[in-house]
Coordinates of C-alpha atoms in Angstrom, one line a residue:
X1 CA 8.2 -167.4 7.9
X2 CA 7.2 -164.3 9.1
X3 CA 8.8 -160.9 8.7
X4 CA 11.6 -160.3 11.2
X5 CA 10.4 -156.6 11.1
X6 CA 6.9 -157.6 12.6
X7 CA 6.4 -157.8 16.5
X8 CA 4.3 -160.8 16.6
X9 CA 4.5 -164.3 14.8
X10 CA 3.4 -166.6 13.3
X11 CA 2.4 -163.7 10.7
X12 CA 1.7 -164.2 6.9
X13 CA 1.1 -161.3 4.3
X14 CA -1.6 -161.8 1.4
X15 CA -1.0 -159.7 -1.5
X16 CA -3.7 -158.5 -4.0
X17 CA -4.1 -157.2 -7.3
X18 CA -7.1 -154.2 -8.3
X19 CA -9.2 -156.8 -9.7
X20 CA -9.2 -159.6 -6.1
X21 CA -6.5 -161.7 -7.8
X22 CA -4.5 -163.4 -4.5
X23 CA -0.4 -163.8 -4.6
X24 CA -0.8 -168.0 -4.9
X25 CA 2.0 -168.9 -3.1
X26 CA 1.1 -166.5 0.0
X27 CA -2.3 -167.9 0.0
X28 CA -1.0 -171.2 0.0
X29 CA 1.3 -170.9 2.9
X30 CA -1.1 -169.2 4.9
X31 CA -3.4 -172.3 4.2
X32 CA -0.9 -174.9 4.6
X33 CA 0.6 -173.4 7.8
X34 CA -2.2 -172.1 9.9
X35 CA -3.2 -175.6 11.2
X36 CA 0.9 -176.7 11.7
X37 CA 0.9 -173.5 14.0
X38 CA -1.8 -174.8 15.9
X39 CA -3.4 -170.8 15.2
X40 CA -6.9 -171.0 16.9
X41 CA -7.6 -167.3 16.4
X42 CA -6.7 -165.5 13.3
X43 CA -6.6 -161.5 13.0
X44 CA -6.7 -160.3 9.3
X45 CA -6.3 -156.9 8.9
X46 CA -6.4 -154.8 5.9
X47 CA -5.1 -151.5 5.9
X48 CA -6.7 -148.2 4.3
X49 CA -4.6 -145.1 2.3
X50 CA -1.8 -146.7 2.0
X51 CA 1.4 -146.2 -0.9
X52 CA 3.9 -149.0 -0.1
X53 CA 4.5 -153.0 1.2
X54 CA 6.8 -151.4 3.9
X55 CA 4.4 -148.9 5.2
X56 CA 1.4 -151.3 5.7
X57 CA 3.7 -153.7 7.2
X58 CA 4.6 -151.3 9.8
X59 CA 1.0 -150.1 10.8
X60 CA 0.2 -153.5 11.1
X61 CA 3.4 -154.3 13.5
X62 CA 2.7 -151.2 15.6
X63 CA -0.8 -152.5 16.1
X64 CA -0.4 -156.3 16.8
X65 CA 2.6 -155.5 19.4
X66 CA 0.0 -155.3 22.4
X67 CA -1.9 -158.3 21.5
X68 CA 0.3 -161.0 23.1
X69 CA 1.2 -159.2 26.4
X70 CA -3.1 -158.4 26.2
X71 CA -4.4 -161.8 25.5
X72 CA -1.0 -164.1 26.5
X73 CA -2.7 -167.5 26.8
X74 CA -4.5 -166.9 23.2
X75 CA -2.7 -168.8 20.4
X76 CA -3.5 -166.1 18.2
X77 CA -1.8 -166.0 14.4
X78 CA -2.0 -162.4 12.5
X79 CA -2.4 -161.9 8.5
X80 CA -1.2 -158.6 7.1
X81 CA -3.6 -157.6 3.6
X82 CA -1.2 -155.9 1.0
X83 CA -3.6 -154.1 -1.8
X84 CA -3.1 -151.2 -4.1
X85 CA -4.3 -148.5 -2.7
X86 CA -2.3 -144.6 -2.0
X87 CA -1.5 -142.0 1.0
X88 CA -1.1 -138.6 0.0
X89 CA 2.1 -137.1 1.0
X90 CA 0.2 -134.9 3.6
X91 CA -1.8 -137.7 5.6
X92 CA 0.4 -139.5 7.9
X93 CA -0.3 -142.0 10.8
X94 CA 0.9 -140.5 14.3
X95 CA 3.9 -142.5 15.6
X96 CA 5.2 -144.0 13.1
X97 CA 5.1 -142.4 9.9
X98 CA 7.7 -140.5 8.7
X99 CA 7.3 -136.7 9.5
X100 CA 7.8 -133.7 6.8
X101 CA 11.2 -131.7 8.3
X102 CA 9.8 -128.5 7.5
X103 CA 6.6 -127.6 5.1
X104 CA 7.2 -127.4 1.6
X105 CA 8.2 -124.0 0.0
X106 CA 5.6 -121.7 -1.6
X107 CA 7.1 -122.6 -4.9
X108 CA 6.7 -125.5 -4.4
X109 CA 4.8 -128.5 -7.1
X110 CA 1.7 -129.1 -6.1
X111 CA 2.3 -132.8 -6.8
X112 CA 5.3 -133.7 -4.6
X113 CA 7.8 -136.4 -5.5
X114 CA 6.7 -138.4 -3.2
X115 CA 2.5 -138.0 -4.3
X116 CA 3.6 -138.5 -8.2
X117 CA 5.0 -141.8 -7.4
X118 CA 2.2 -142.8 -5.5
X119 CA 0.2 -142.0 -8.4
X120 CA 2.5 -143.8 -10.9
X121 CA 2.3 -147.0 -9.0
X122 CA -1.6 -146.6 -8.4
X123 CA -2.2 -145.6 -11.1
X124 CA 0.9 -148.2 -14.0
X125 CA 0.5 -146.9 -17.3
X126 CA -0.9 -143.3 -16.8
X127 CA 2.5 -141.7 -16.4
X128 CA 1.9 -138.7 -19.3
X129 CA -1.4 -138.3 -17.9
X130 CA -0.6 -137.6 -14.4
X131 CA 2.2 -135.3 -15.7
X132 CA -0.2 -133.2 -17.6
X133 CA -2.5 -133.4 -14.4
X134 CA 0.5 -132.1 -12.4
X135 CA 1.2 -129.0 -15.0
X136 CA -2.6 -127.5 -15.0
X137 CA -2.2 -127.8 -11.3
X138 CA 0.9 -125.8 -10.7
X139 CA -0.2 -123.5 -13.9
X140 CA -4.0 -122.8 -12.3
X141 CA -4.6 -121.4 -15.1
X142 CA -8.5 -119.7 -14.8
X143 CA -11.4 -120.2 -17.8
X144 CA -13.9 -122.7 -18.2
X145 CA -12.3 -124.6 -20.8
X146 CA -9.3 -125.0 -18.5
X147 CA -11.2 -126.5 -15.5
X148 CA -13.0 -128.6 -18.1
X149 CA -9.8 -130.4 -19.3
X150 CA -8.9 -131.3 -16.0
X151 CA -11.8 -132.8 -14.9
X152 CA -11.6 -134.9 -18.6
X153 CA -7.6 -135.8 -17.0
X154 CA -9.2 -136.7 -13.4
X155 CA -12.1 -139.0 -15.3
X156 CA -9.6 -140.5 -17.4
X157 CA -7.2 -141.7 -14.5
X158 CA -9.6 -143.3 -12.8
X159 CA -11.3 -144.6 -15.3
X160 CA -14.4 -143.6 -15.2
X161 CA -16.8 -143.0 -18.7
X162 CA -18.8 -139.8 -18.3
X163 CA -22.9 -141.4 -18.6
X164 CA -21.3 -145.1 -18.1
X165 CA -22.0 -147.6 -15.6
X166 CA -20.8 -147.7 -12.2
X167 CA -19.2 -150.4 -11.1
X168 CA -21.1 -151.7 -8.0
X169 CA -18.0 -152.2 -5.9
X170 CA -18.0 -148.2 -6.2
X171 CA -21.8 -148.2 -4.7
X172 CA -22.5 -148.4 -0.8
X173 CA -26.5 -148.3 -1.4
X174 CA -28.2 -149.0 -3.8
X175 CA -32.5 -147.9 -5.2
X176 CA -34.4 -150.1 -6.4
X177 CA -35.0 -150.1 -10.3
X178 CA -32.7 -147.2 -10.6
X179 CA -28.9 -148.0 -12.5
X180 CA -26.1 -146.9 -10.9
X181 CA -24.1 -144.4 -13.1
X182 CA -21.2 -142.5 -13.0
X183 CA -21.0 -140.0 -9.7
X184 CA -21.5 -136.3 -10.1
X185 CA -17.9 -135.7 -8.6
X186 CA -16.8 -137.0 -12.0
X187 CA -19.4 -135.6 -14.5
X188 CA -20.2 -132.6 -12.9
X189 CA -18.5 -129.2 -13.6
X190 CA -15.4 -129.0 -12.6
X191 CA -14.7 -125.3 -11.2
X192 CA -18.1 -125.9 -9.4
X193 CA -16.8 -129.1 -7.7
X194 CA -13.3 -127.5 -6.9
X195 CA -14.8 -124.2 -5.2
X196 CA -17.2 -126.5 -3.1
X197 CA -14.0 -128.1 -2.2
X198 CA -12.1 -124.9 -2.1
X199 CA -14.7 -123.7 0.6
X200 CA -14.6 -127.0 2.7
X201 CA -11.1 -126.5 3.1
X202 CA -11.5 -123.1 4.4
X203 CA -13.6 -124.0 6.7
X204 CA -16.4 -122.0 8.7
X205 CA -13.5 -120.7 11.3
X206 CA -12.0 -118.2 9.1
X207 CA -11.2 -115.8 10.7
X208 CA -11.9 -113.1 7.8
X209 CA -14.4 -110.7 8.9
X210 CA -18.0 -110.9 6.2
X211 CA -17.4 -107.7 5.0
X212 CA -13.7 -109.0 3.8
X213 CA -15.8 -112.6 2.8
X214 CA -14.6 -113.5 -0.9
X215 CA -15.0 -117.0 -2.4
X216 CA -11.9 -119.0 -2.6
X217 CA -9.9 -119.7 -6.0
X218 CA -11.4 -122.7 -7.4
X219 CA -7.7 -124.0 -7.7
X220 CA -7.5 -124.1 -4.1
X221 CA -9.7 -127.3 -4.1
X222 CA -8.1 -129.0 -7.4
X223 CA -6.0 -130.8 -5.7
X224 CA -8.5 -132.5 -2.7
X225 CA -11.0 -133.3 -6.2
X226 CA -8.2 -135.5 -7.5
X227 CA -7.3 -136.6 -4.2
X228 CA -11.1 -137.7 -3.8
X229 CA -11.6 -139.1 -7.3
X230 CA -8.8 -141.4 -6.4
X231 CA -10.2 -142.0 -3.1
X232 CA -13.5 -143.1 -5.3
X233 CA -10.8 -145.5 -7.4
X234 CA -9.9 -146.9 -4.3
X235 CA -13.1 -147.0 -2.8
X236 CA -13.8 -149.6 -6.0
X237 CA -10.9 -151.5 -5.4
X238 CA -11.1 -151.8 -1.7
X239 CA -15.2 -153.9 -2.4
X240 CA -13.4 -155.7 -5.3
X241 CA -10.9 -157.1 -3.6
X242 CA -12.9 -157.7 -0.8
X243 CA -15.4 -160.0 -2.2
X244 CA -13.8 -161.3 -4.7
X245 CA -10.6 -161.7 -2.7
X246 CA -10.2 -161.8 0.8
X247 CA -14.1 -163.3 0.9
X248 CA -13.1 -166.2 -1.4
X249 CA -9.6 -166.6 0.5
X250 CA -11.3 -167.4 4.1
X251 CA -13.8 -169.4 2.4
X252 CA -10.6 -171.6 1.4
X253 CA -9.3 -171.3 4.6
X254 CA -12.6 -172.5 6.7
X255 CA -11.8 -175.7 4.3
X256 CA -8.5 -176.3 5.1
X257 CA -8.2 -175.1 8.9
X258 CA -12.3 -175.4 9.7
X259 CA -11.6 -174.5 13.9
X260 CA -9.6 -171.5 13.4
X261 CA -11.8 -168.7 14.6
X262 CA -10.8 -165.9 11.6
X263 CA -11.6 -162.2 13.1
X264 CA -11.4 -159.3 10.1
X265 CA -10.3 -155.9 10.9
X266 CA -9.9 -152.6 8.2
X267 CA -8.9 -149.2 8.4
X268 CA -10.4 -147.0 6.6
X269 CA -11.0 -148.3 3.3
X270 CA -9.7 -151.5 4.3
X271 CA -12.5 -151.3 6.8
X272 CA -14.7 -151.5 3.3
X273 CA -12.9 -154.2 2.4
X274 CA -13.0 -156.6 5.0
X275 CA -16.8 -155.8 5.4
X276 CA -17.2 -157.0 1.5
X277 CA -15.5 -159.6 2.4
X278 CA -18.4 -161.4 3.9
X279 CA -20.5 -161.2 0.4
X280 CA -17.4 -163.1 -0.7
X281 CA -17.7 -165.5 1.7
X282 CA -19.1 -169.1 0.4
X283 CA -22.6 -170.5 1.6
X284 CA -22.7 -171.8 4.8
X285 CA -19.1 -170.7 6.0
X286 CA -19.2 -169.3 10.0
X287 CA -15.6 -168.7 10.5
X288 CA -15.7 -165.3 10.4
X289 CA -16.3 -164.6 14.7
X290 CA -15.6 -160.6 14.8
X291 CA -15.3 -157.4 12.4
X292 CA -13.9 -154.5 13.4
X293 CA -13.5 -151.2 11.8
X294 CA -11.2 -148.6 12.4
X295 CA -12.3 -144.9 11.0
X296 CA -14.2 -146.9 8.3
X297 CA -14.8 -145.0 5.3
X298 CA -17.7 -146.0 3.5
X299 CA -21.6 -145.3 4.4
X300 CA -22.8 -145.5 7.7
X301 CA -26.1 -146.6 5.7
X302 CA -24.1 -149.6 4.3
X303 CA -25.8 -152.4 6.4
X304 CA -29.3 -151.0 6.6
X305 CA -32.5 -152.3 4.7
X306 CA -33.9 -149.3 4.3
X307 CA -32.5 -145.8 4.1
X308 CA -34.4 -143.2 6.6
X309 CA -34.6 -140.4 4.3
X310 CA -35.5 -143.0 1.1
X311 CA -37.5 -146.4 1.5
X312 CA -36.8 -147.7 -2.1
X313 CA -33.0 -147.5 -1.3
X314 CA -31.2 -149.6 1.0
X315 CA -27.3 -150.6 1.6
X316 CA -25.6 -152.4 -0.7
X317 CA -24.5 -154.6 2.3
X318 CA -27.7 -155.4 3.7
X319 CA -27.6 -158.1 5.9
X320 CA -24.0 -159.1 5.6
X321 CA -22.9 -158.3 9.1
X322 CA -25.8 -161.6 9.7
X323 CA -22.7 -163.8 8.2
X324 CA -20.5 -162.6 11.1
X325 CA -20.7 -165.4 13.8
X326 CA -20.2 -162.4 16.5
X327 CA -20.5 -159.0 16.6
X328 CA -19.6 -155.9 14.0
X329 CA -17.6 -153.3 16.0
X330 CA -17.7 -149.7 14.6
X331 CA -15.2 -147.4 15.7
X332 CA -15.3 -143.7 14.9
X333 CA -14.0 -140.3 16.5
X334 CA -15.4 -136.8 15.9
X335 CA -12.0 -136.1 15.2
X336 CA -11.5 -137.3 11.8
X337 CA -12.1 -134.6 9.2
X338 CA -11.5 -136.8 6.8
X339 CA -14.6 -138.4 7.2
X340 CA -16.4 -135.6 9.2
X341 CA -16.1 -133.0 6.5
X342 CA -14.3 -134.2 3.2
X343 CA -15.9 -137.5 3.0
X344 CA -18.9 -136.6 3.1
X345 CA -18.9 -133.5 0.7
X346 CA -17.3 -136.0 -1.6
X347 CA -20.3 -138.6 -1.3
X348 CA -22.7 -135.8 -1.9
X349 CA -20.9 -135.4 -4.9
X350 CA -21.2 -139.0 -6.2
X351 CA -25.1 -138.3 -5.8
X352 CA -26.7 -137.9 -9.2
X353 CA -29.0 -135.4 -8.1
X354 CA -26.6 -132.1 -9.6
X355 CA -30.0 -129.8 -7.7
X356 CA -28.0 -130.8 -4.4
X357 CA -25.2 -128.5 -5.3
X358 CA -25.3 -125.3 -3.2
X359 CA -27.2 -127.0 -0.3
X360 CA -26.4 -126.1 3.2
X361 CA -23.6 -128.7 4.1
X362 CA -23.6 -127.9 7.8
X363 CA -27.2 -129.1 7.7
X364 CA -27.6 -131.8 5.8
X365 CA -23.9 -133.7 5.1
X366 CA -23.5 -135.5 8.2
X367 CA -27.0 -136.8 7.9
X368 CA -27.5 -138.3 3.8
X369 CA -23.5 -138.7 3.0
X370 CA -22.2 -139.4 6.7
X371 CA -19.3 -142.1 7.1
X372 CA -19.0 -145.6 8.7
X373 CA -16.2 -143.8 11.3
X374 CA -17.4 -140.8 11.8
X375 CA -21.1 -141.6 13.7
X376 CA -21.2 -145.5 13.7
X377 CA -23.6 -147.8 11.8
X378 CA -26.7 -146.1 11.1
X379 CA -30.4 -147.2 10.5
X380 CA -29.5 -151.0 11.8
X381 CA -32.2 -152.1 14.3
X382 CA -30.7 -153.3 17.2
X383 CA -27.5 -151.7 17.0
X384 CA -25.8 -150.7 20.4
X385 CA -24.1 -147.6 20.9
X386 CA -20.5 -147.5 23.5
X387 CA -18.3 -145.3 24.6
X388 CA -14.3 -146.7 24.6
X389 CA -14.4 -146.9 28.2
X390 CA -18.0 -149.0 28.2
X391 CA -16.4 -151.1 25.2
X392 CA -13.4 -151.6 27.4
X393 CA -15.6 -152.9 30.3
X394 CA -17.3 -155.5 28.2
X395 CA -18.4 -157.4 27.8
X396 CA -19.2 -156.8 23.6
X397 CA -22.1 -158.2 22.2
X398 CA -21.9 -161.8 20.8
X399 CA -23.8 -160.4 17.0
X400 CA -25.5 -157.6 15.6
X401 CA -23.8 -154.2 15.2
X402 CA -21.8 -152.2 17.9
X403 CA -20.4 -148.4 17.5
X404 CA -17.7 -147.7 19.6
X405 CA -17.3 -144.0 20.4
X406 CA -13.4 -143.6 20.0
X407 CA -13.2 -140.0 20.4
X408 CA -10.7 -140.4 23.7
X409 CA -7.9 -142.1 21.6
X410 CA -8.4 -141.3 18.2
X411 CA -8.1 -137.3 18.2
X412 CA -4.4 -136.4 16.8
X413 CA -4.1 -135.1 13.6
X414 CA -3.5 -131.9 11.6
X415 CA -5.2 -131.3 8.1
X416 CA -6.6 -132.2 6.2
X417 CA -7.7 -135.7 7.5
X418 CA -7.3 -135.0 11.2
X419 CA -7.4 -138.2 13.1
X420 CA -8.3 -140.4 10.8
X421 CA -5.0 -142.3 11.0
X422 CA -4.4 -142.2 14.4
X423 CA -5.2 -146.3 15.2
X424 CA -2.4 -147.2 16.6
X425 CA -3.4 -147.5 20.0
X426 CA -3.7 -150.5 23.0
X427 CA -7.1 -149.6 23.6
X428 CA -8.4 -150.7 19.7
X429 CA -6.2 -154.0 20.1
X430 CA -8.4 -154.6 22.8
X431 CA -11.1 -153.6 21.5
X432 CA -10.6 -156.2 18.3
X433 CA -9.5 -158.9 21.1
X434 CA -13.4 -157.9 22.7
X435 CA -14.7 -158.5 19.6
X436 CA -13.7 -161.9 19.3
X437 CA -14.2 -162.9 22.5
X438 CA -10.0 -163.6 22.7
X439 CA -8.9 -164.2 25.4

């Protein structure tokens, strides 16, 4: 049945685990009920930064309650995706998370209450760890050696071998001949990373006169490297449980129910997800009618065959939006600092070339290290480029690759992630109900 807290029915949740694994019983009512309801159109949606069942349940009511009064002759089911990943205490979505009462006192633990569990259930096992984390980060203790050890802690959470492999659900392109290894945000030195981070946070605004102009405490970006470094654990998970998920769950699905019409939306990481989803997806299945992503946060190069700047490298997604039997909608606002600025900086960072350190971010970020919702799908031939109101006039596409400028809607937000939560909104329920042609 679904949840009496949701605003639509028939809804189903679909729980995974870090490594893809499905809750069985969810996936099998989902399967055995979708045709009984007599669903023909299906909206999945996964959500992004995320730290608890209740809170992606309620993004995903907030969104869906439009849908019915917006396409009221549709016979539209909805599927909520439950997967480990975590919100930092600081990032909230506008209208309907809960709101800090007042900010926290300078004394303060850097690590809130509310963060440290997050972490714990991220992160099962790794309690002493993220305690010891927590101390250095309250203690800021200055010295090489000091920096160094946290680093090791950050590595060590997310499990990452310094000179190992990485895991290709981490990548979003890939070179040709070249292994992927572990990121410079995780081998490289630590007080450099954190005063590069440090300085992002700042901002070019200050309003310090140059003559005043010092470099910030390399303490000051600690915090936003392990905040990242989990981001890059999550940015793992999110194409694991994608493809070997959610991919092989519609497969299952376009057996049992072949005529439902299954359209995939993600947030943010979940945007990740549900696009490596379709890698996941078995030979031959056409299901799949729209894909929408909301502030994605992955590569804007991740579909192309060729990068611009580098013709032996191409996304590790090439081609997939080709198993889409309709369009691929990107939305993205100028707004969100969380992919305009930190996102970005981070990718650079998971760059192997360390001679990139010091470069002139203004300059060159955006361009090499940009993200999926912050300028739309890049280097895709063919790709057509909206504003919301142009979106909203329709009609979309029927295939290829469509960015959606969503700079009118998506715009609230304070730091450090600025918009990139703010989803909830009539217009991108009807832009997902564009997408797949629902009417």
């Amino acid at each position: 049945m679904a949840d009496p807290a949701m605003s639509v029915g028939p809804y189903w949740e679909l729980t995974f685990d870090a490594d893809g694994d499905v809750d069985g019983p969810e996936r099998d009512r989902l399967l055995a009920e979708v045709t009984r309801r007599q669903v023909e159109d299906l909206i999945v949606f996964a959500h992004g930064w995320n730290n608890d069942r209740s809170g992606a349940t309620q993004l995903y009511s907030s969104f869906f309650a439009p849908i019915p009064e917006l396409a009221p002759r549709a016979r539209v089911g909805y599927v909520g995706v439950i997967w480990p990943s975590m919100l930092f205490c600081d990032e909230r979505v506008p209208d309907y998370a809960p709101s800090l009462a007042a900010p926290p006192p300078a004394d303060a633990p850097a690590l809130d209450e509310e963060t440290r569990h997050a972490l714990l259930e991220t992160f099962p096992g790794k309690a002493p760890l993220i305690e010891r984390i927590s101390r250095m980060l309250d203690q800021r203790v200055s010295g090489d050696g000091e920096f160094a050890e946290f680093g090791r802690l950050v590595r060590e959470l997310v499990e990452v071998v310094p000179g190992g492999p990485q895991p290709l659900f981490a990548a979003d392109t890939l070179a040709e001949g070249v292994p992927q290894s572990a990121p410079l945000l995780l081998t490289g030195d630590t007080a450099t990373l954190c005063g590069e981070f440090a300085q992002a946070l700042t901002g070019p605004n200050s309003p310090a006169p140059a003559e005043s102009f010092t470099l910030p405490n390399p303490w000051d970006g600690a915090l936003e490297l392990l905040r990242q470094t989990t981001y890059y654990a999550m940015k793992r998970r999110a194409g694991t449980v994608g493809e070997r998920g959610l991919g092989r769950v519609v497969g299952q699905l376009a057996v049992s129910a072949p005529g439902v019409r299954v359209h995939l939306v993600g947030h943010s990481f979940g945007g990740r997800l549900v696009s490596f989803a379709l890698g996941g997806l078995p030979d031959g299945v056409r299901t799949v009618k729209s894909v929408t992503l909301l502030q994605g946060a992955f590569s804007h190069y991740t579909f192309a065959a060729r990068l611009p700047f580098d013709v032996r490298t191409g996304g590790v997604l090439q081609g997939q939006q080709k198993r889409i039997d309709g369009p691929l909608v990107s939305c993205h606002s100028r707004y969100d600092t969380a992919l305009g600025a930190l996102y970005p900086l981070a990718s650079r960072m998971a760059d192997q070339d360390d001679s990139l350190l010091g470069i002139d971010i203004a300059a060159q970020l955006g361009l090499k290290w940009g993200a999926v919702g912050h300028d739309g799908v890049q280097a895709v031939p063919g790709t057509k480029v909206l504003d919301l109101a142009g979106a909203l006039r329709g009609p979309l596409p029927t295939s290829g690759c469509v960015n959606v400028d969503a700079s009118a809607v998506v715009r609230r937000g304070g730091p450090p992630c600025g918009a990139h939560s703010d989803i909830v909104h009539p217009e991108l329920a009807r832009v997902v109900l564009a997408a797949g042609r629902i009417v």
